Amino acid sequence: MTDKTILAAVEAEYERRRTADREEETRRLRKAVDECPEIAELRAVQQSLVRAAVQAVLHEGDSARVSREMAETRDKIAALLEANGHPRDWLEPVYQCAVCRDTGFTWDPPRVPCACRSLLQRRIALSTVGIQTDGETFVGYRTDIFPDDQVIPGLNVTQRAEMRLVRDRLAAWTAAAPAEGQHTVLLQGPSGLGKTYLLRCIANAFAERGIPCVLTRAYALVEAARKRVFSENDAEWEAFLGADILLIDDLGSEPLFQNITIEHLYELIETRQLAGRTTVVSTNLSQDDLRARYTERIASRLTARSSCLIVSLSGEDVRRRR
Ligand SMILES: [Zn+2]
């Protein structure tokens, strides 16, 4: 996607949101009047009071009386809505973003792009590279697929018990994130232990809290870096740099392009850490492998005890077992 098509998609999305807002207002009004016809009468009173207010200003009428009656009418409607189990402001204008009223800009002069706009822009830039999740949750995470019959050599627990600990640790970290301290998470272990599944649990847990996050594969990162270098299209790359929460699956599976992969990976991790953004990386590589493949400076950024949470998985491939 070029920057221009992203901008067009952003405008189209705001247009769609505004239409949806108006439709929702109409739906609410219909339902409210259906449940309580008196609301229709009060809405008519409101409209005549608006006309009266204009007249009062033009002809020096009793504007104090008109505004008192307006407030009374609004209160009556609110009480009726409440009696029917709705919030008191249920018939007020609907916006998904109250700050910009779904225009994408705030107008407390000068015109400034709203915070929701950059989020939307990033999300659209990434829509071509994001991975769809399938509703995976920590609660639904099944540890009974892991063997419970022998302890893992070197650890004093069975694989099932270990996976339970891992799940609880990641769930607790996610619930507290983004928090001070450990902004980078390294989830490492051999393949077949469910790392991708855990990443999706994290992504869905953030999504449930309304925190946008980007889940991608290391391969897509390198593709975005190549587009930046060869096509001078850096929309995707900038989106990865700027995402508040970025989850990278399967670091180490991407191709190592000379002067691209390692340089970009370092820029990505360094920029995100300096900005305090949250990055979660899953990899089959050990810490020694990371050093050998990506250089010491990248490996140490991913494994520094002060800023990174390292979660190691061990045990046997459950896919082979089934
Ligand atoms: Zn907004």
mmCIF file of C-alpha atoms and ligand atoms in Angstrom:
data_model
loop_
_atom_site.group_PDB
_atom_site.id
_atom_site.type_symbol
_atom_site.label_atom_id
_atom_site.label_comp_id
_atom_site.label_asym_id
_atom_site.label_seq_id
_atom_site.Cartn_x
_atom_site.Cartn_y
_atom_site.Cartn_z
ATOM 1 C CA MET A 1 0.000 0.000 0.000
ATOM 2 C CA THR A 2 1.296 3.455 -0.860
ATOM 3 C CA ASP A 3 0.987 6.390 1.532
ATOM 4 C CA LYS A 4 -1.692 7.870 -0.704
ATOM 5 C CA THR A 5 -3.919 4.813 -0.683
ATOM 6 C CA ILE A 6 -3.496 4.593 3.074
ATOM 7 C CA LEU A 7 -4.723 8.182 3.443
ATOM 8 C CA ALA A 8 -7.678 7.448 1.194
ATOM 9 C CA ALA A 9 -8.475 4.359 3.254
ATOM 10 C CA VAL A 10 -8.261 6.435 6.450
ATOM 11 C CA GLU A 11 -10.753 8.992 5.105
ATOM 12 C CA ALA A 12 -13.056 6.222 3.922
ATOM 13 C CA GLU A 13 -12.956 4.652 7.370
ATOM 14 C CA TYR A 14 -13.936 7.949 9.070
ATOM 15 C CA GLU A 15 -16.754 8.333 6.565
ATOM 16 C CA ARG A 16 -17.912 4.814 7.397
ATOM 17 C CA ARG A 17 -17.747 5.522 11.122
ATOM 18 C CA ARG A 18 -19.811 8.705 10.787
ATOM 19 C CA THR A 19 -22.466 6.847 8.803
ATOM 20 C CA ALA A 20 -22.497 4.096 11.428
ATOM 21 C CA ASP A 21 -22.840 6.743 14.172
ATOM 22 C CA ARG A 22 -25.903 8.296 12.526
ATOM 23 C CA GLU A 23 -27.444 4.861 11.952
ATOM 24 C CA GLU A 24 -26.900 3.986 15.589
ATOM 25 C CA GLU A 25 -28.569 7.247 16.671
ATOM 26 C CA THR A 26 -31.589 6.458 14.484
ATOM 27 C CA ARG A 27 -31.773 2.915 15.812
ATOM 28 C CA ARG A 28 -31.665 4.104 19.411
ATOM 29 C CA LEU A 29 -34.305 6.742 18.868
ATOM 30 C CA ARG A 30 -36.647 4.228 17.226
ATOM 31 C CA LYS A 31 -36.188 1.761 20.037
ATOM 32 C CA ALA A 32 -36.609 4.410 22.736
ATOM 33 C CA VAL A 33 -39.835 5.747 21.193
ATOM 34 C CA ASP A 34 -41.078 2.213 20.717
ATOM 35 C CA GLU A 35 -40.593 1.463 24.386
ATOM 36 C CA CYS A 36 -41.873 4.820 25.551
ATOM 37 C CA PRO A 37 -43.921 6.973 23.112
ATOM 38 C CA GLU A 38 -43.744 9.902 25.524
ATOM 39 C CA ILE A 39 -40.129 10.369 24.450
ATOM 40 C CA ALA A 40 -41.322 11.312 20.941
ATOM 41 C CA GLU A 41 -43.482 14.064 22.435
ATOM 42 C CA LEU A 42 -40.612 15.323 24.576
ATOM 43 C CA ARG A 43 -38.313 15.377 21.525
ATOM 44 C CA ALA A 44 -40.893 17.537 19.729
ATOM 45 C CA VAL A 45 -40.966 19.837 22.769
ATOM 46 C CA GLN A 46 -37.153 20.034 22.609
ATOM 47 C CA GLN A 47 -37.289 21.103 18.981
ATOM 48 C CA SER A 48 -39.846 23.834 19.655
ATOM 49 C CA LEU A 49 -37.711 25.019 22.566
ATOM 50 C CA VAL A 50 -34.726 25.348 20.234
ATOM 51 C CA ARG A 51 -36.857 27.603 17.994
ATOM 52 C CA ALA A 52 -38.040 29.515 21.065
ATOM 53 C CA ALA A 53 -34.447 30.022 22.157
ATOM 54 C CA VAL A 54 -33.595 31.595 18.810
ATOM 55 C CA GLN A 55 -36.673 33.840 19.024
ATOM 56 C CA ALA A 56 -35.789 34.826 22.590
ATOM 57 C CA VAL A 57 -32.359 35.961 21.478
ATOM 58 C CA LEU A 58 -33.710 37.871 18.463
ATOM 59 C CA HIS A 59 -36.583 39.578 20.249
ATOM 60 C CA GLU A 60 -35.192 39.857 23.754
ATOM 61 C CA GLY A 61 -37.580 37.253 25.084
ATOM 62 C CA ASP A 62 -37.228 35.276 28.299
ATOM 63 C CA SER A 63 -34.155 33.175 27.440
ATOM 64 C CA ALA A 64 -33.699 32.131 31.056
ATOM 65 C CA ARG A 65 -37.128 30.496 31.044
ATOM 66 C CA VAL A 66 -36.430 28.746 27.730
ATOM 67 C CA SER A 67 -33.111 27.306 28.886
ATOM 68 C CA ARG A 68 -34.707 26.179 32.171
ATOM 69 C CA GLU A 69 -37.417 24.360 30.215
ATOM 70 C CA MET A 70 -34.789 22.820 27.943
ATOM 71 C CA ALA A 71 -32.929 21.420 30.933
ATOM 72 C CA GLU A 72 -36.188 20.094 32.417
ATOM 73 C CA THR A 73 -37.115 18.386 29.158
ATOM 74 C CA ARG A 74 -33.663 16.823 28.871
ATOM 75 C CA ASP A 75 -33.984 15.531 32.437
ATOM 76 C CA LYS A 76 -37.408 14.033 31.725
ATOM 77 C CA ILE A 77 -36.055 12.179 28.698
ATOM 78 C CA ALA A 78 -33.041 10.970 30.699
ATOM 79 C CA ALA A 79 -35.328 9.667 33.461
ATOM 80 C CA LEU A 80 -37.517 7.796 30.958
ATOM 81 C CA LEU A 81 -34.444 6.269 29.321
ATOM 82 C CA GLU A 82 -33.153 5.172 32.689
ATOM 83 C CA ALA A 83 -36.519 3.639 33.573
ATOM 84 C CA ASN A 84 -36.217 1.543 30.415
ATOM 85 C CA GLY A 85 -32.754 0.311 31.322
ATOM 86 C CA HIS A 86 -30.684 2.675 29.143
ATOM 87 C CA PRO A 87 -27.955 5.145 30.104
ATOM 88 C CA ARG A 88 -29.300 8.659 30.689
ATOM 89 C CA ASP A 89 -27.385 10.052 27.708
ATOM 90 C CA TRP A 90 -28.438 7.266 25.366
ATOM 91 C CA LEU A 91 -30.020 9.633 22.824
ATOM 92 C CA GLU A 92 -27.124 12.069 22.714
ATOM 93 C CA PRO A 93 -24.996 12.094 19.543
ATOM 94 C CA VAL A 94 -22.956 8.891 19.089
ATOM 95 C CA TYR A 95 -19.213 8.993 18.386
ATOM 96 C CA GLN A 96 -16.567 6.290 18.451
ATOM 97 C CA CYS A 97 -14.046 9.003 19.296
ATOM 98 C CA ALA A 98 -15.596 11.805 21.326
ATOM 99 C CA VAL A 99 -12.450 13.925 20.958
ATOM 100 C CA CYS A 100 -12.676 14.424 17.190
ATOM 101 C CA ARG A 101 -16.292 13.312 16.686
ATOM 102 C CA ASP A 102 -15.046 10.836 14.112
ATOM 103 C CA THR A 103 -13.621 13.480 11.819
ATOM 104 C CA GLY A 104 -9.990 12.533 12.554
ATOM 105 C CA PHE A 105 -9.135 16.119 13.523
ATOM 106 C CA THR A 106 -9.657 18.302 16.546
ATOM 107 C CA TRP A 107 -10.685 21.865 15.930
ATOM 108 C CA ASP A 108 -9.507 23.670 19.008
ATOM 109 C CA PRO A 109 -7.616 25.884 16.597
ATOM 110 C CA PRO A 110 -5.453 25.082 14.808
ATOM 111 C CA ARG A 111 -6.652 21.890 13.175
ATOM 112 C CA VAL A 112 -4.682 18.985 14.703
ATOM 113 C CA PRO A 113 -4.791 15.287 13.765
ATOM 114 C CA CYS A 114 -6.548 13.351 16.520
ATOM 115 C CA ALA A 115 -4.739 10.554 18.379
ATOM 116 C CA CYS A 116 -7.224 8.072 16.916
ATOM 117 C CA ARG A 117 -6.057 9.077 13.440
ATOM 118 C CA SER A 118 -2.477 7.887 13.823
ATOM 119 C CA LEU A 119 -3.726 4.631 15.347
ATOM 120 C CA LEU A 120 -6.030 4.111 12.411
ATOM 121 C CA GLN A 121 -3.309 4.990 9.931
ATOM 122 C CA ARG A 122 -0.977 2.437 11.456
ATOM 123 C CA ARG A 123 -3.626 -0.221 11.569
ATOM 124 C CA ILE A 124 -4.461 0.275 7.904
ATOM 125 C CA ALA A 125 -0.786 0.324 6.921
ATOM 126 C CA LEU A 126 -0.410 -2.995 8.661
ATOM 127 C CA SER A 127 -3.579 -4.628 7.491
ATOM 128 C CA THR A 128 -1.666 -6.254 4.667
ATOM 129 C CA VAL A 129 0.909 -7.836 6.956
ATOM 130 C CA GLY A 130 -0.912 -8.532 10.229
ATOM 131 C CA ILE A 131 -1.785 -12.063 11.244
ATOM 132 C CA GLN A 132 -5.392 -12.885 11.977
ATOM 133 C CA THR A 133 -5.976 -14.460 15.359
ATOM 134 C CA ASP A 134 -8.632 -17.015 16.113
ATOM 135 C CA GLY A 135 -9.886 -15.992 19.542
ATOM 136 C CA GLU A 136 -7.052 -17.664 21.512
ATOM 137 C CA THR A 137 -7.148 -16.725 25.201
ATOM 138 C CA PHE A 138 -5.117 -17.491 28.310
ATOM 139 C CA VAL A 139 -8.306 -18.786 29.923
ATOM 140 C CA GLY A 140 -8.931 -21.188 27.069
ATOM 141 C CA TYR A 141 -5.266 -22.215 26.948
ATOM 142 C CA ARG A 142 -5.174 -25.983 27.403
ATOM 143 C CA THR A 143 -2.214 -27.268 29.350
ATOM 144 C CA ASP A 144 -3.545 -30.841 29.326
ATOM 145 C CA ILE A 145 -2.079 -31.396 25.852
ATOM 146 C CA PHE A 146 1.368 -31.349 27.464
ATOM 147 C CA PRO A 147 2.778 -34.513 29.088
ATOM 148 C CA ASP A 148 2.548 -34.775 32.858
ATOM 149 C CA ASP A 149 4.284 -38.120 33.363
ATOM 150 C CA GLN A 150 7.923 -37.136 33.804
ATOM 151 C CA VAL A 151 9.901 -34.125 34.971
ATOM 152 C CA ILE A 152 11.901 -32.154 32.426
ATOM 153 C CA PRO A 153 15.623 -32.908 32.815
ATOM 154 C CA GLY A 154 17.280 -29.982 34.573
ATOM 155 C CA LEU A 155 13.978 -28.575 35.816
ATOM 156 C CA ASN A 156 12.044 -29.990 38.710
ATOM 157 C CA VAL A 157 8.652 -29.888 37.031
ATOM 158 C CA THR A 158 6.738 -31.773 34.371
ATOM 159 C CA GLN A 159 6.153 -30.127 31.006
ATOM 160 C CA ARG A 160 2.492 -29.564 31.851
ATOM 161 C CA ALA A 161 3.361 -27.828 35.113
ATOM 162 C CA GLU A 162 5.972 -25.722 33.318
ATOM 163 C CA MET A 163 3.499 -24.633 30.642
ATOM 164 C CA ARG A 164 1.054 -23.653 33.357
ATOM 165 C CA LEU A 165 3.731 -21.445 34.927
ATOM 166 C CA VAL A 166 4.585 -19.919 31.540
ATOM 167 C CA ARG A 167 0.940 -19.207 30.792
ATOM 168 C CA ASP A 168 0.363 -17.577 34.178
ATOM 169 C CA ARG A 169 3.531 -15.514 33.913
ATOM 170 C CA LEU A 170 2.652 -14.200 30.457
ATOM 171 C CA ALA A 171 -0.970 -13.577 31.446
ATOM 172 C CA ALA A 172 0.174 -11.556 34.475
ATOM 173 C CA TRP A 173 2.688 -9.585 32.388
ATOM 174 C CA THR A 174 0.049 -8.846 29.732
ATOM 175 C CA ALA A 175 -2.527 -7.764 32.314
ATOM 176 C CA ALA A 176 -0.047 -5.243 33.741
ATOM 177 C CA ALA A 177 1.402 -4.081 30.398
ATOM 178 C CA PRO A 178 2.258 -1.586 29.206
ATOM 179 C CA ALA A 179 4.016 -0.951 32.518
ATOM 180 C CA GLU A 180 7.341 0.479 33.558
ATOM 181 C CA GLY A 181 10.331 -1.850 33.325
ATOM 182 C CA GLN A 182 10.016 -4.893 31.144
ATOM 183 C CA HIS A 183 8.895 -3.544 27.777
ATOM 184 C CA THR A 184 10.532 -6.349 25.840
ATOM 185 C CA VAL A 185 9.568 -9.983 26.144
ATOM 186 C CA LEU A 186 11.580 -12.827 24.664
ATOM 187 C CA LEU A 187 9.649 -16.070 24.386
ATOM 188 C CA GLN A 188 12.087 -18.768 23.435
ATOM 189 C CA GLY A 189 12.124 -22.521 23.044
ATOM 190 C CA PRO A 190 12.105 -25.226 20.384
ATOM 191 C CA SER A 191 9.258 -25.428 17.887
ATOM 192 C CA GLY A 192 6.068 -27.265 18.677
ATOM 193 C CA LEU A 193 5.657 -25.881 22.202
ATOM 194 C CA GLY A 194 2.890 -23.435 21.348
ATOM 195 C CA LYS A 195 4.764 -20.118 21.194
ATOM 196 C CA THR A 196 2.589 -18.780 18.372
ATOM 197 C CA TYR A 197 -0.501 -19.719 20.341
ATOM 198 C CA LEU A 198 0.797 -17.808 23.368
ATOM 199 C CA LEU A 199 1.523 -14.732 21.214
ATOM 200 C CA ARG A 200 -2.051 -14.829 19.992
ATOM 201 C CA CYS A 201 -3.310 -15.067 23.575
ATOM 202 C CA ILE A 202 -1.309 -11.924 24.353
ATOM 203 C CA ALA A 203 -2.647 -10.125 21.261
ATOM 204 C CA ASN A 204 -6.238 -11.030 22.088
ATOM 205 C CA ALA A 205 -5.829 -10.018 25.733
ATOM 206 C CA PHE A 206 -4.669 -6.559 24.598
ATOM 207 C CA ALA A 207 -7.460 -6.352 22.041
ATOM 208 C CA GLU A 208 -10.013 -7.162 24.741
ATOM 209 C CA ARG A 209 -8.758 -4.194 26.735
ATOM 210 C CA GLY A 210 -9.069 -2.013 23.646
ATOM 211 C CA ILE A 211 -5.289 -1.666 23.323
ATOM 212 C CA PRO A 212 -4.293 -1.898 19.663
ATOM 213 C CA CYS A 213 -1.388 -4.207 19.008
ATOM 214 C CA VAL A 214 0.279 -5.548 15.929
ATOM 215 C CA LEU A 215 1.033 -9.221 15.535
ATOM 216 C CA THR A 216 3.343 -10.115 12.682
ATOM 217 C CA ARG A 217 5.924 -12.614 11.536
ATOM 218 C CA ALA A 218 9.624 -11.838 11.386
ATOM 219 C CA TYR A 219 9.359 -12.583 7.681
ATOM 220 C CA ALA A 220 6.903 -9.669 7.191
ATOM 221 C CA LEU A 221 9.297 -7.326 9.004
ATOM 222 C CA VAL A 222 12.024 -8.114 6.520
ATOM 223 C CA GLU A 223 9.608 -7.666 3.628
ATOM 224 C CA ALA A 224 8.678 -4.218 4.991
ATOM 225 C CA ALA A 225 12.378 -3.370 5.295
ATOM 226 C CA ARG A 226 12.965 -4.415 1.693
ATOM 227 C CA LYS A 227 10.064 -2.268 0.485
ATOM 228 C CA ARG A 228 11.572 0.647 2.331
ATOM 229 C CA VAL A 229 14.958 0.135 0.721
ATOM 230 C CA PHE A 230 13.978 -0.869 -2.802
ATOM 231 C CA SER A 231 10.604 0.806 -3.378
ATOM 232 C CA GLU A 232 11.033 3.838 -1.133
ATOM 233 C CA ASN A 233 7.753 2.874 0.464
ATOM 234 C CA ASP A 234 8.205 3.015 4.209
ATOM 235 C CA ALA A 235 4.572 3.010 5.337
ATOM 236 C CA GLU A 236 4.677 -0.548 6.667
ATOM 237 C CA TRP A 237 8.078 -0.134 8.219
ATOM 238 C CA GLU A 238 7.043 3.080 10.001
ATOM 239 C CA ALA A 239 3.964 1.302 11.240
ATOM 240 C CA PHE A 240 6.097 -1.432 12.812
ATOM 241 C CA LEU A 241 8.372 1.179 14.386
ATOM 242 C CA GLY A 242 5.462 3.163 15.770
ATOM 243 C CA ALA A 243 3.050 0.451 16.916
ATOM 244 C CA ASP A 244 2.515 0.790 20.663
ATOM 245 C CA ILE A 245 2.631 -2.960 21.020
ATOM 246 C CA LEU A 246 4.367 -5.164 18.466
ATOM 247 C CA LEU A 247 4.387 -8.952 18.624
ATOM 248 C CA ILE A 248 6.925 -10.647 16.348
ATOM 249 C CA ASP A 249 6.460 -14.339 15.719
ATOM 250 C CA ASP A 250 9.269 -16.705 14.832
ATOM 251 C CA LEU A 251 12.353 -14.501 14.800
ATOM 252 C CA GLY A 252 15.066 -16.489 13.070
ATOM 253 C CA SER A 253 12.845 -17.911 10.333
ATOM 254 C CA GLU A 254 13.244 -14.817 8.137
ATOM 255 C CA PRO A 255 15.926 -14.607 5.434
ATOM 256 C CA LEU A 256 19.156 -12.780 6.273
ATOM 257 C CA PHE A 257 19.563 -10.185 3.530
ATOM 258 C CA GLN A 258 22.879 -8.438 3.561
ATOM 259 C CA ASN A 259 22.705 -4.844 4.831
ATOM 260 C CA ILE A 260 18.974 -5.206 5.444
ATOM 261 C CA THR A 261 17.861 -7.785 7.978
ATOM 262 C CA ILE A 262 20.281 -7.132 10.809
ATOM 263 C CA GLU A 263 20.447 -3.354 10.312
ATOM 264 C CA HIS A 264 16.689 -2.998 10.297
ATOM 265 C CA LEU A 265 16.152 -5.352 13.180
ATOM 266 C CA TYR A 266 18.567 -3.332 15.277
ATOM 267 C CA GLU A 267 16.865 -0.062 14.318
ATOM 268 C CA LEU A 268 13.483 -1.542 15.150
ATOM 269 C CA ILE A 269 14.409 -2.862 18.569
ATOM 270 C CA GLU A 270 16.533 0.144 19.524
ATOM 271 C CA THR A 271 13.927 2.720 18.432
ATOM 272 C CA ARG A 272 11.119 0.897 20.155
ATOM 273 C CA GLN A 273 13.047 0.444 23.391
ATOM 274 C CA LEU A 274 14.102 4.105 23.504
ATOM 275 C CA ALA A 275 10.491 5.161 22.978
ATOM 276 C CA GLY A 276 9.303 2.816 25.734
ATOM 277 C CA ARG A 277 7.179 0.788 23.319
ATOM 278 C CA THR A 278 6.326 -2.813 24.051
ATOM 279 C CA THR A 279 7.784 -5.582 21.890
ATOM 280 C CA VAL A 280 7.218 -9.312 22.279
ATOM 281 C CA VAL A 281 9.414 -11.678 20.289
ATOM 282 C CA SER A 282 9.083 -15.427 19.912
ATOM 283 C CA THR A 283 11.991 -17.473 18.612
ATOM 284 C CA ASN A 284 13.286 -21.009 18.336
ATOM 285 C CA LEU A 285 16.802 -19.661 18.798
ATOM 286 C CA SER A 286 18.737 -19.917 22.037
ATOM 287 C CA GLN A 287 20.560 -16.874 23.391
ATOM 288 C CA ASP A 288 23.791 -18.191 21.874
ATOM 289 C CA ASP A 289 22.040 -18.669 18.519
ATOM 290 C CA LEU A 290 20.707 -15.100 18.698
ATOM 291 C CA ARG A 291 24.221 -13.782 19.251
ATOM 292 C CA ALA A 292 25.629 -15.830 16.397
ATOM 293 C CA ARG A 293 22.907 -14.872 13.923
ATOM 294 C CA TYR A 294 22.240 -11.236 14.813
ATOM 295 C CA THR A 295 25.392 -9.964 16.540
ATOM 296 C CA GLU A 296 25.966 -9.270 20.183
ATOM 297 C CA ARG A 297 24.346 -5.844 20.197
ATOM 298 C CA ILE A 298 20.976 -7.155 19.008
ATOM 299 C CA ALA A 299 21.099 -10.194 21.267
ATOM 300 C CA SER A 300 21.882 -8.084 24.308
ATOM 301 C CA ARG A 301 18.979 -5.741 23.560
ATOM 302 C CA LEU A 302 16.667 -8.742 23.583
ATOM 303 C CA THR A 303 18.080 -10.344 26.697
ATOM 304 C CA ALA A 304 19.070 -7.507 29.076
ATOM 305 C CA ARG A 305 17.703 -8.552 32.458
ATOM 306 C CA SER A 306 16.812 -4.978 33.437
ATOM 307 C CA SER A 307 14.464 -4.330 30.538
ATOM 308 C CA CYS A 308 13.507 -7.760 29.219
ATOM 309 C CA LEU A 309 11.292 -10.537 30.447
ATOM 310 C CA ILE A 310 12.743 -13.812 29.214
ATOM 311 C CA VAL A 311 10.407 -16.770 29.144
ATOM 312 C CA SER A 312 11.976 -20.062 28.141
ATOM 313 C CA LEU A 313 9.984 -23.104 27.151
ATOM 314 C CA SER A 314 11.326 -26.611 27.223
ATOM 315 C CA GLY A 315 9.983 -30.084 26.682
ATOM 316 C CA GLU A 316 8.928 -32.117 23.715
ATOM 317 C CA ASP A 317 7.024 -31.105 20.592
ATOM 318 C CA VAL A 318 3.366 -31.749 21.371
ATOM 319 C CA ARG A 319 2.473 -31.848 17.687
ATOM 320 C CA ARG A 320 4.716 -34.865 17.208
ATOM 321 C CA ARG A 321 3.212 -36.541 20.230
ATOM 322 C CA ARG A 322 -0.392 -36.383 19.053
HETATM 323 ZN ZN ZN B 1 -10.414 11.000 17.332
#
